Amino acid sequence: NPVITTTDLTKVYRSRGREVTALDGVDLHVREGEVYGVVGQSGAGKSTLIRCVNLLERPTSGTVTVAGQDLTALAGRRQSAGSALRQARSRIGMVFQHFNLVSSRTVRDNVELPLEILGVSGKERTRKALELLELVGLGDKARAYPAQLSGGQKQRVGIARALAGDPKVLLSDEATSALDPETTRSILQLLRDLNEQLGLTVLLITHEMDVVKTICDSAALMRDGRIVESGKVSELLATP
Ligand code: ADP
Ligand code: ADP
């Protein structure tokens, strides 16, 4: 039962008269409830792929479907379909390498941000934010500011914020690349726990095979804008 599907996804960047094919016919199938890793070297097209799934980037051709909804059709009407797009986005949580927290806001207010955008009332926002902070193990940091937190704690806030809109899927763009090995393990464990407890589907991109080995059920290897290998991690690792 695929929850994220891309079909013949292509992205060509044009800058200063030059063309770069970042995605070259990518077919991705992520099943509901799995942790799926896309691994590859810098420049392989991983960021472009995840940005197309998150509607931050408009594909040149092909389709992206998340939870049964064709996002490519929505993204094509960026201006007019504002509310449909916002709705679709709220079902997709995104976690970033550099956390992307708002430094002038408290931890709780950072987690409330997506709920504000969705128009959730103040009281309900606060209740939800505190619940999510408990879930990621930061119940006692609600009133702190991002600068007062460690890298791992900042990423926990990033994860809580990503969960605020009750997403079906969580996208992670190198979420542990800026963290030390021990913190990396604890963040990967948190993602795994959330996957198991909430049935959350996780699509993550990484340049580290270790991340894939640690938490992914399935994975795709990208090179030059293409998926060159994909399948269950146990089977991929068994291939000589
Ligand atoms: P990865 O995430 O695997 O490092 P990217 O998706 O960032 O790969 O990049 C894939 C290719 O697309 C690279 O050659 C990169 O230079 C190019 N690229 C990415 N974004 C842009 C952009 N906005 N404009 C032009 N080229 C880009
Ligand atoms: P990542 O670590 O995600 O691959 P990069 O440093 O490659 O990040 O890219 C950072 C930003 O710059 C992204 O938004 C990407 O789309 C853009 N970018 C990457 N390569 C190019 C390029 N050749 N020309 C213009 N923009 C680019």
Tab-separated table of N, CA and C in Angstrom, residues 5-167:
chain	number	residue	atom	x	y	z
A	5	THR	N	4.408	7.907	-3.839
A	5	THR	CA	4.772	7.347	-5.140
A	5	THR	C	5.269	8.465	-6.039
A	6	THR	N	6.393	8.244	-6.703
A	6	THR	CA	6.762	9.154	-7.783
A	6	THR	C	6.816	8.323	-9.060
A	7	THR	N	6.357	8.910	-10.134
A	7	THR	CA	6.328	8.209	-11.412
A	7	THR	C	7.086	9.012	-12.456
A	8	ASP	N	8.140	8.415	-12.960
A	8	ASP	CA	8.958	9.022	-14.020
A	8	ASP	C	9.279	10.490	-13.705
A	9	LEU	N	9.689	10.715	-12.465
A	9	LEU	CA	9.928	12.082	-11.992
A	9	LEU	C	11.242	12.636	-12.550
A	10	THR	N	11.115	13.804	-13.188
A	10	THR	CA	12.277	14.435	-13.806
A	10	THR	C	12.351	15.891	-13.359
A	11	LYS	N	13.553	16.330	-13.061
A	11	LYS	CA	13.757	17.745	-12.744
A	11	LYS	C	15.002	18.239	-13.465
A	12	VAL	N	14.798	19.235	-14.296
A	12	VAL	CA	15.916	19.859	-15.001
A	12	VAL	C	16.032	21.293	-14.513
A	13	TYR	N	17.186	21.638	-13.948
A	13	TYR	CA	17.422	23.026	-13.547
A	13	TYR	C	18.040	23.762	-14.729
A	14	ARG	N	17.585	24.970	-14.929
A	14	ARG	CA	18.201	25.808	-15.958
A	14	ARG	C	18.747	27.034	-15.271
A	15	SER	N	20.048	27.205	-15.319
A	15	SER	CA	20.604	28.436	-14.765
A	15	SER	C	21.740	28.924	-15.654
A	16	ARG	N	21.654	30.199	-15.975
A	16	ARG	CA	22.630	30.869	-16.848
A	16	ARG	C	22.897	30.056	-18.119
A	17	GLY	N	21.798	29.647	-18.753
A	17	GLY	CA	21.911	28.981	-20.046
A	17	GLY	C	22.381	27.538	-19.978
A	18	ARG	N	22.671	27.047	-18.756
A	18	ARG	CA	23.095	25.656	-18.645
A	18	ARG	C	21.975	24.809	-18.051
A	19	GLU	N	21.940	23.554	-18.449
A	19	GLU	CA	20.926	22.650	-17.930
A	19	GLU	C	21.559	21.569	-17.056
A	20	VAL	N	20.954	21.338	-15.906
A	20	VAL	CA	21.400	20.250	-15.040
A	20	VAL	C	20.211	19.326	-14.800
A	21	THR	N	20.360	18.064	-15.176
A	21	THR	CA	19.292	17.099	-14.918
A	21	THR	C	19.516	16.502	-13.534
A	22	ALA	N	18.754	17.009	-12.556
A	22	ALA	CA	18.937	16.566	-11.168
A	22	ALA	C	18.187	15.267	-10.902
A	23	LEU	N	17.034	15.095	-11.577
A	23	LEU	CA	16.268	13.844	-11.474
A	23	LEU	C	15.971	13.363	-12.883
A	24	ASP	N	16.196	12.095	-13.104
A	24	ASP	CA	16.114	11.562	-14.459
A	24	ASP	C	15.237	10.306	-14.488
A	25	GLY	N	13.932	10.500	-14.324
A	25	GLY	CA	13.003	9.363	-14.405
A	25	GLY	C	12.981	8.520	-13.140
A	26	VAL	N	12.661	9.162	-12.015
A	26	VAL	CA	12.683	8.450	-10.729
A	26	VAL	C	11.307	7.855	-10.399
A	27	ASP	N	11.286	6.547	-10.207
A	27	ASP	CA	10.088	5.839	-9.739
A	27	ASP	C	10.340	5.369	-8.322
A	28	LEU	N	9.608	5.967	-7.387
A	28	LEU	CA	9.797	5.646	-5.977
A	28	LEU	C	8.480	5.143	-5.408
A	29	HIS	N	8.541	4.083	-4.615
A	29	HIS	CA	7.330	3.551	-3.987
A	29	HIS	C	7.611	3.323	-2.516
A	30	VAL	N	7.033	4.152	-1.669
A	30	VAL	CA	7.222	4.014	-0.229
A	30	VAL	C	5.915	3.513	0.368
A	31	ARG	N	5.978	2.354	1.008
A	31	ARG	CA	4.762	1.764	1.576
A	31	ARG	C	4.418	2.373	2.928
A	32	GLU	N	3.135	2.351	3.233
A	32	GLU	CA	2.658	2.892	4.492
A	32	GLU	C	3.337	2.182	5.666
A	33	GLY	N	3.813	2.973	6.623
A	33	GLY	CA	4.375	2.417	7.844
A	33	GLY	C	5.824	2.008	7.768
A	34	GLU	N	6.483	2.252	6.637
A	34	GLU	CA	7.894	1.865	6.591
A	34	GLU	C	8.817	3.076	6.763
A	35	VAL	N	10.053	2.766	7.138
A	35	VAL	CA	11.112	3.771	7.143
A	35	VAL	C	11.938	3.512	5.886
A	36	TYR	N	11.931	4.494	4.993
A	36	TYR	CA	12.536	4.328	3.673
A	36	TYR	C	13.698	5.305	3.531
A	37	GLY	N	14.837	4.802	3.157
A	37	GLY	CA	16.013	5.649	3.007
A	37	GLY	C	16.410	5.830	1.555
A	38	VAL	N	16.766	7.066	1.196
A	38	VAL	CA	17.363	7.322	-0.115
A	38	VAL	C	18.799	7.724	0.152
A	39	VAL	N	19.720	6.936	-0.366
A	39	VAL	CA	21.129	7.157	-0.067
A	39	VAL	C	21.894	7.416	-1.364
A	40	GLY	N	22.907	8.254	-1.268
A	40	GLY	CA	23.712	8.557	-2.454
A	40	GLY	C	24.682	9.678	-2.134
A	41	GLN	N	25.656	9.842	-3.015
A	41	GLN	CA	26.669	10.861	-2.775
A	41	GLN	C	26.106	12.260	-3.053
A	42	SER	N	26.854	13.265	-2.638
A	42	SER	CA	26.483	14.644	-2.895
A	42	SER	C	26.291	14.844	-4.398
A	43	GLY	N	25.193	15.505	-4.766
A	43	GLY	CA	24.918	15.762	-6.170
A	43	GLY	C	24.089	14.689	-6.856
A	44	ALA	N	23.762	13.618	-6.134
A	44	ALA	CA	23.021	12.499	-6.733
A	44	ALA	C	21.570	12.868	-7.054
A	45	GLY	N	21.040	13.883	-6.349
A	45	GLY	CA	19.656	14.296	-6.601
A	45	GLY	C	18.716	14.070	-5.428
A	46	LYS	N	19.280	13.679	-4.277
A	46	LYS	CA	18.455	13.349	-3.102
A	46	LYS	C	17.622	14.543	-2.615
A	47	SER	N	18.273	15.691	-2.474
A	47	SER	CA	17.549	16.882	-1.982
A	47	SER	C	16.451	17.272	-2.957
A	48	THR	N	16.768	17.224	-4.224
A	48	THR	CA	15.777	17.585	-5.238
A	48	THR	C	14.578	16.647	-5.145
A	49	LEU	N	14.840	15.369	-4.950
A	49	LEU	CA	13.751	14.395	-4.831
A	49	LEU	C	12.847	14.722	-3.640
A	50	ILE	N	13.462	14.950	-2.485
A	50	ILE	CA	12.647	15.186	-1.294
A	50	ILE	C	11.919	16.530	-1.395
A	51	ARG	N	12.550	17.494	-2.048
A	51	ARG	CA	11.901	18.805	-2.236
A	51	ARG	C	10.730	18.721	-3.209
A	52	CYS	N	10.796	17.779	-4.139
A	52	CYS	CA	9.647	17.562	-5.030
A	52	CYS	C	8.507	16.888	-4.269
A	53	VAL	N	8.846	15.970	-3.369
A	53	VAL	CA	7.819	15.284	-2.587
A	53	VAL	C	7.155	16.266	-1.621
A	54	ASN	N	7.910	17.251	-1.169
A	54	ASN	CA	7.421	18.245	-0.213
A	54	ASN	C	6.840	19.489	-0.887
A	55	LEU	N	6.790	19.498	-2.195
A	55	LEU	CA	6.226	20.624	-2.956
A	55	LEU	C	7.052	21.902	-2.865
A	56	LEU	N	8.285	21.784	-2.402
A	56	LEU	CA	9.149	22.964	-2.366
A	56	LEU	C	9.726	23.212	-3.752
A	57	GLU	N	9.724	22.173	-4.550
A	57	GLU	CA	10.284	22.248	-5.897
A	57	GLU	C	9.251	21.683	-6.851
A	58	ARG	N	9.123	22.321	-7.996
A	58	ARG	CA	8.161	21.818	-8.973
A	58	ARG	C	8.876	20.928	-9.988
A	59	PRO	N	8.430	19.685	-10.142
A	59	PRO	CA	9.107	18.797	-11.089
A	59	PRO	C	8.957	19.290	-12.528
A	60	THR	N	9.923	18.936	-13.365
A	60	THR	CA	9.832	19.281	-14.786
A	60	THR	C	8.799	18.379	-15.465
A	61	SER	N	8.789	17.094	-15.092
A	61	SER	CA	7.746	16.181	-15.561
A	61	SER	C	7.624	15.023	-14.590
A	62	GLY	N	6.564	14.237	-14.764
A	62	GLY	CA	6.313	13.125	-13.863
A	62	GLY	C	5.334	13.525	-12.762
A	63	THR	N	4.979	12.563	-11.914
A	63	THR	CA	3.999	12.846	-10.872
A	63	THR	C	4.496	12.436	-9.484
A	64	VAL	N	3.959	13.121	-8.487
A	64	VAL	CA	4.216	12.807	-7.081
A	64	VAL	C	2.870	12.626	-6.390
A	65	THR	N	2.667	11.467	-5.790
A	65	THR	CA	1.431	11.218	-5.057
A	65	THR	C	1.763	10.926	-3.605
A	66	VAL	N	1.117	11.645	-2.686
A	66	VAL	CA	1.290	11.397	-1.258
A	66	VAL	C	-0.076	11.143	-0.648
A	67	ALA	N	-0.212	10.004	0.018
A	67	ALA	CA	-1.475	9.618	0.658
A	67	ALA	C	-2.651	9.749	-0.309
A	68	GLY	N	-2.429	9.284	-1.522
A	68	GLY	CA	-3.508	9.234	-2.503
A	68	GLY	C	-3.790	10.538	-3.229
A	69	GLN	N	-3.049	11.577	-2.881
A	69	GLN	CA	-3.297	12.880	-3.502
A	69	GLN	C	-2.171	13.237	-4.476
A	70	ASP	N	-2.553	13.611	-5.674
A	70	ASP	CA	-1.574	13.999	-6.691
A	70	ASP	C	-1.094	15.424	-6.419
A	71	LEU	N	0.117	15.517	-5.869
A	71	LEU	CA	0.638	16.830	-5.486
A	71	LEU	C	1.087	17.643	-6.683
A	72	THR	N	1.467	16.958	-7.735
A	72	THR	CA	1.943	17.674	-8.920
A	72	THR	C	0.837	18.546	-9.496
A	73	ALA	N	-0.377	18.029	-9.454
A	73	ALA	CA	-1.517	18.801	-9.945
A	73	ALA	C	-1.727	20.045	-9.074
A	74	LEU	N	-1.582	19.881	-7.768
A	74	LEU	CA	-1.724	21.015	-6.849
A	74	LEU	C	-0.628	22.049	-7.037
A	75	ALA	N	0.609	21.539	-7.108
A	75	ALA	CA	1.754	22.447	-7.197
A	75	ALA	C	1.693	23.284	-8.470
A	76	GLY	N	1.078	22.744	-9.500
A	76	GLY	CA	0.950	23.453	-10.768
A	76	GLY	C	0.033	24.657	-10.661
A	77	ARG	N	-0.803	24.672	-9.597
A	77	ARG	CA	-1.724	25.795	-9.425
A	77	ARG	C	-1.374	26.526	-8.134
A	78	ARG	N	-0.100	26.768	-7.962
A	78	ARG	CA	0.436	27.298	-6.715
A	78	ARG	C	-0.376	28.459	-6.130
A	79	GLN	N	-0.714	29.425	-6.952
A	79	GLN	CA	-1.412	30.607	-6.425
A	79	GLN	C	-2.878	30.322	-6.083
A	80	SER	N	-3.585	29.762	-7.060
A	80	SER	CA	-5.033	29.630	-6.900
A	80	SER	C	-5.427	28.557	-5.890
A	81	ALA	N	-4.578	27.545	-5.743
A	81	ALA	CA	-4.961	26.426	-4.876
A	81	ALA	C	-4.321	26.530	-3.502
A	82	GLY	N	-4.163	27.762	-3.025
A	82	GLY	CA	-3.486	27.995	-1.751
A	82	GLY	C	-3.938	27.098	-0.615
A	83	SER	N	-5.237	26.987	-0.411
A	83	SER	CA	-5.696	26.255	0.768
A	83	SER	C	-5.529	24.746	0.593
A	84	ALA	N	-5.773	24.253	-0.625
A	84	ALA	CA	-5.574	22.817	-0.891
A	84	ALA	C	-4.111	22.447	-0.700
A	85	LEU	N	-3.242	23.348	-1.153
A	85	LEU	CA	-1.816	23.123	-1.031
A	85	LEU	C	-1.384	23.136	0.428
A	86	ARG	N	-1.921	24.100	1.184
A	86	ARG	CA	-1.596	24.197	2.599
A	86	ARG	C	-2.046	22.932	3.336
A	87	GLN	N	-3.251	22.491	2.988
A	87	GLN	CA	-3.803	21.283	3.575
A	87	GLN	C	-2.895	20.076	3.298
A	88	ALA	N	-2.496	19.954	2.030
A	88	ALA	CA	-1.644	18.830	1.632
A	88	ALA	C	-0.302	18.907	2.353
A	89	ARG	N	0.250	20.119	2.446
A	89	ARG	CA	1.537	20.308	3.118
A	89	ARG	C	1.466	19.932	4.585
A	90	SER	N	0.333	20.228	5.204
A	90	SER	CA	0.209	19.956	6.633
A	90	SER	C	0.241	18.455	6.907
A	91	ARG	N	-0.030	17.667	5.880
A	91	ARG	CA	0.006	16.210	6.032
A	91	ARG	C	1.410	15.656	5.801
A	92	ILE	N	2.351	16.533	5.528
A	92	ILE	CA	3.729	16.116	5.277
A	92	ILE	C	4.626	16.858	6.269
A	93	GLY	N	5.265	16.125	7.177
A	93	GLY	CA	6.179	16.765	8.121
A	93	GLY	C	7.580	16.772	7.546
A	94	MET	N	8.331	17.838	7.840
A	94	MET	CA	9.673	17.931	7.278
A	94	MET	C	10.682	18.261	8.384
A	95	VAL	N	11.775	17.482	8.391
A	95	VAL	CA	12.849	17.689	9.359
A	95	VAL	C	14.116	18.041	8.578
A	96	PHE	N	14.836	19.065	9.053
A	96	PHE	CA	15.972	19.603	8.297
A	96	PHE	C	17.310	19.344	8.982
A	97	GLN	N	18.348	19.327	8.178
A	97	GLN	CA	19.699	19.113	8.698
A	97	GLN	C	20.078	20.171	9.740
A	98	HIS	N	19.772	21.433	9.437
A	98	HIS	CA	20.156	22.515	10.355
A	98	HIS	C	18.971	23.010	11.182
A	99	PHE	N	18.018	22.123	11.392
A	99	PHE	CA	16.889	22.287	12.326
A	99	PHE	C	15.872	23.354	11.910
A	100	ASN	N	16.370	24.502	11.357
A	100	ASN	CA	15.487	25.586	10.905
A	100	ASN	C	14.501	26.061	11.979
A	101	LEU	N	14.990	26.227	13.203
A	101	LEU	CA	14.138	26.764	14.258
A	101	LEU	C	14.172	28.289	14.213
A	102	VAL	N	13.121	28.916	14.716
A	102	VAL	CA	13.073	30.372	14.785
A	102	VAL	C	13.669	30.786	16.130
A	103	SER	N	14.821	31.497	16.073
A	103	SER	CA	15.597	31.725	17.293
A	103	SER	C	14.909	32.684	18.264
A	104	SER	N	14.025	33.546	17.752
A	104	SER	CA	13.359	34.514	18.623
A	104	SER	C	12.131	33.931	19.319
A	105	ARG	N	11.809	32.683	19.017
A	105	ARG	CA	10.634	32.050	19.617
A	105	ARG	C	11.058	30.955	20.583
A	106	THR	N	10.261	30.762	21.617
A	106	THR	CA	10.550	29.662	22.538
A	106	THR	C	10.334	28.334	21.821
A	107	VAL	N	10.817	27.285	22.481
A	107	VAL	CA	10.646	25.927	21.967
A	107	VAL	C	9.163	25.647	21.697
A	108	ARG	N	8.331	25.991	22.675
A	108	ARG	CA	6.897	25.731	22.512
A	108	ARG	C	6.326	26.501	21.321
A	109	ASP	N	6.737	27.760	21.183
A	109	ASP	CA	6.223	28.578	20.085
A	109	ASP	C	6.709	28.075	18.723
A	110	ASN	N	7.899	27.496	18.685
A	110	ASN	CA	8.370	26.891	17.444
A	110	ASN	C	7.464	25.734	17.036
A	111	VAL	N	7.091	24.913	18.015
A	111	VAL	CA	6.246	23.756	17.709
A	111	VAL	C	4.832	24.200	17.326
A	112	GLU	N	4.416	25.351	17.882
A	112	GLU	CA	3.067	25.853	17.583
A	112	GLU	C	2.952	26.471	16.188
A	113	LEU	N	4.101	26.840	15.622
A	113	LEU	CA	4.097	27.582	14.355
A	113	LEU	C	3.231	26.961	13.255
A	114	PRO	N	3.416	25.667	12.932
A	114	PRO	CA	2.569	25.099	11.874
A	114	PRO	C	1.085	25.106	12.237
A	115	LEU	N	0.789	25.054	13.541
A	115	LEU	CA	-0.617	25.051	13.967
A	115	LEU	C	-1.226	26.435	13.805
A	116	GLU	N	-0.404	27.469	14.010
A	116	GLU	CA	-0.863	28.845	13.762
A	116	GLU	C	-1.266	29.000	12.303
A	117	ILE	N	-0.385	28.464	11.435
A	117	ILE	CA	-0.641	28.580	9.993
A	117	ILE	C	-1.922	27.842	9.615
A	118	LEU	N	-2.196	26.759	10.335
A	118	LEU	CA	-3.415	25.986	10.055
A	118	LEU	C	-4.657	26.612	10.711
A	119	GLY	N	-4.432	27.671	11.507
A	119	GLY	CA	-5.574	28.360	12.107
A	119	GLY	C	-6.129	27.704	13.367
A	120	VAL	N	-5.301	26.880	14.019
A	120	VAL	CA	-5.736	26.224	15.261
A	120	VAL	C	-5.738	27.257	16.393
A	121	SER	N	-6.730	27.187	17.276
A	121	SER	CA	-6.860	28.176	18.351
A	121	SER	C	-5.698	28.099	19.335
A	122	GLY	N	-5.441	29.224	20.014
A	122	GLY	CA	-4.297	29.337	20.913
A	122	GLY	C	-4.217	28.252	21.965
A	123	LYS	N	-5.345	27.979	22.595
A	123	LYS	CA	-5.368	27.007	23.677
A	123	LYS	C	-5.029	25.599	23.173
A	124	GLU	N	-5.649	25.267	22.054
A	124	GLU	CA	-5.436	23.954	21.454
A	124	GLU	C	-3.992	23.814	20.951
A	125	ARG	N	-3.443	24.895	20.399
A	125	ARG	CA	-2.052	24.890	19.937
A	125	ARG	C	-1.103	24.556	21.077
A	126	THR	N	-1.323	25.232	22.197
A	126	THR	CA	-0.445	25.041	23.341
A	126	THR	C	-0.546	23.612	23.873
A	127	ARG	N	-1.755	23.112	23.971
A	127	ARG	CA	-1.967	21.742	24.445
A	127	ARG	C	-1.211	20.757	23.559
A	128	LYS	N	-1.381	20.943	22.251
A	128	LYS	CA	-0.759	20.037	21.281
A	128	LYS	C	0.768	20.132	21.343
A	129	ALA	N	1.285	21.357	21.425
A	129	ALA	CA	2.732	21.556	21.444
A	129	ALA	C	3.349	20.889	22.674
A	130	LEU	N	2.699	21.055	23.824
A	130	LEU	CA	3.229	20.456	25.056
A	130	LEU	C	3.187	18.932	24.981
A	131	GLU	N	2.132	18.410	24.385
A	131	GLU	CA	2.009	16.959	24.208
A	131	GLU	C	3.136	16.426	23.314
A	132	LEU	N	3.420	17.161	22.230
A	132	LEU	CA	4.467	16.726	21.303
A	132	LEU	C	5.847	16.836	21.940
A	133	LEU	N	6.050	17.893	22.750
A	133	LEU	CA	7.340	18.039	23.418
A	133	LEU	C	7.559	16.894	24.412
A	134	GLU	N	6.497	16.473	25.082
A	134	GLU	CA	6.589	15.277	25.946
A	134	GLU	C	7.009	14.070	25.123
A	135	LEU	N	6.348	13.921	23.977
A	135	LEU	CA	6.574	12.762	23.114
A	135	LEU	C	8.043	12.648	22.681
A	136	VAL	N	8.689	13.793	22.421
A	136	VAL	CA	10.086	13.744	21.972
A	136	VAL	C	11.068	13.889	23.138
A	137	GLY	N	10.546	13.877	24.366
A	137	GLY	CA	11.422	13.895	25.535
A	137	GLY	C	11.899	15.268	25.950
A	138	LEU	N	11.153	16.308	25.585
A	138	LEU	CA	11.566	17.679	25.925
A	138	LEU	C	10.487	18.432	26.697
A	139	GLY	N	9.726	17.691	27.475
A	139	GLY	CA	8.629	18.299	28.233
A	139	GLY	C	9.071	19.446	29.120
A	140	ASP	N	10.329	19.417	29.564
A	140	ASP	CA	10.803	20.446	30.496
A	140	ASP	C	11.493	21.615	29.786
A	141	LYS	N	11.466	21.647	28.466
A	141	LYS	CA	12.171	22.710	27.731
A	141	LYS	C	11.232	23.670	27.000
A	142	ALA	N	9.951	23.576	27.297
A	142	ALA	CA	8.963	24.351	26.543
A	142	ALA	C	9.273	25.851	26.522
A	143	ARG	N	9.791	26.377	27.633
A	143	ARG	CA	10.010	27.822	27.726
A	143	ARG	C	11.425	28.249	27.351
A	144	ALA	N	12.254	27.279	27.003
A	144	ALA	CA	13.625	27.608	26.600
A	144	ALA	C	13.636	28.181	25.176
A	145	TYR	N	14.756	28.822	24.817
A	145	TYR	CA	14.959	29.297	23.449
A	145	TYR	C	15.929	28.353	22.752
A	146	PRO	N	15.843	28.243	21.418
A	146	PRO	CA	16.702	27.309	20.694
A	146	PRO	C	18.188	27.416	21.068
A	147	ALA	N	18.684	28.644	21.277
A	147	ALA	CA	20.110	28.827	21.569
A	147	ALA	C	20.531	28.146	22.873
A	148	GLN	N	19.553	27.842	23.720
A	148	GLN	CA	19.869	27.215	25.010
A	148	GLN	C	19.898	25.688	24.919
A	149	LEU	N	19.671	25.155	23.720
A	149	LEU	CA	19.582	23.704	23.564
A	149	LEU	C	20.795	23.118	22.866
A	150	SER	N	21.047	21.836	23.110
A	150	SER	CA	22.088	21.112	22.370
A	150	SER	C	21.559	20.792	20.976
A	151	GLY	N	22.446	20.349	20.099
A	151	GLY	CA	22.037	19.987	18.738
A	151	GLY	C	20.954	18.922	18.722
A	152	GLY	N	21.137	17.908	19.554
A	152	GLY	CA	20.152	16.826	19.606
A	152	GLY	C	18.792	17.318	20.090
A	153	GLN	N	18.833	18.220	21.084
A	153	GLN	CA	17.576	18.783	21.590
A	153	GLN	C	16.899	19.641	20.520
A	154	LYS	N	17.719	20.417	19.788
A	154	LYS	CA	17.140	21.235	18.706
A	154	LYS	C	16.448	20.345	17.686
A	155	GLN	N	17.082	19.225	17.362
A	155	GLN	CA	16.471	18.353	16.363
A	155	GLN	C	15.189	17.725	16.904
A	156	ARG	N	15.145	17.464	18.217
A	156	ARG	CA	13.898	16.955	18.805
A	156	ARG	C	12.776	17.984	18.664
A	157	VAL	N	13.126	19.265	18.825
A	157	VAL	CA	12.131	20.314	18.609
A	157	VAL	C	11.686	20.310	17.138
A	158	GLY	N	12.667	20.166	16.244
A	158	GLY	CA	12.355	20.111	14.810
A	158	GLY	C	11.402	18.964	14.492
A	159	ILE	N	11.601	17.847	15.158
A	159	ILE	CA	10.743	16.676	14.935
A	159	ILE	C	9.345	16.929	15.515
A	160	ALA	N	9.293	17.522	16.724
A	160	ALA	CA	7.990	17.842	17.326
A	160	ALA	C	7.214	18.797	16.415
A	161	ARG	N	7.898	19.793	15.894
A	161	ARG	CA	7.237	20.754	14.994
A	161	ARG	C	6.728	20.058	13.728
A	162	ALA	N	7.547	19.130	13.225
A	162	ALA	CA	7.145	18.413	12.010
A	162	ALA	C	5.900	17.559	12.234
A	163	LEU	N	5.667	17.168	13.490
A	163	LEU	CA	4.523	16.310	13.797
A	163	LEU	C	3.255	17.100	14.131
A	164	ALA	N	3.389	18.423	14.227
A	164	ALA	CA	2.272	19.240	14.720
A	164	ALA	C	1.009	19.118	13.866
A	165	GLY	N	1.161	18.989	12.571
A	165	GLY	CA	-0.009	18.897	11.689
A	165	GLY	C	-0.551	17.486	11.511
A	166	ASP	N	-0.169	16.568	12.418
A	166	ASP	CA	-0.563	15.157	12.311
A	166	ASP	C	-0.280	14.583	10.928
A	167	PRO	N	0.974	14.663	10.491
A	167	PRO	CA	1.290	14.218	9.128
A	167	PRO	C	1.170	12.705	8.967
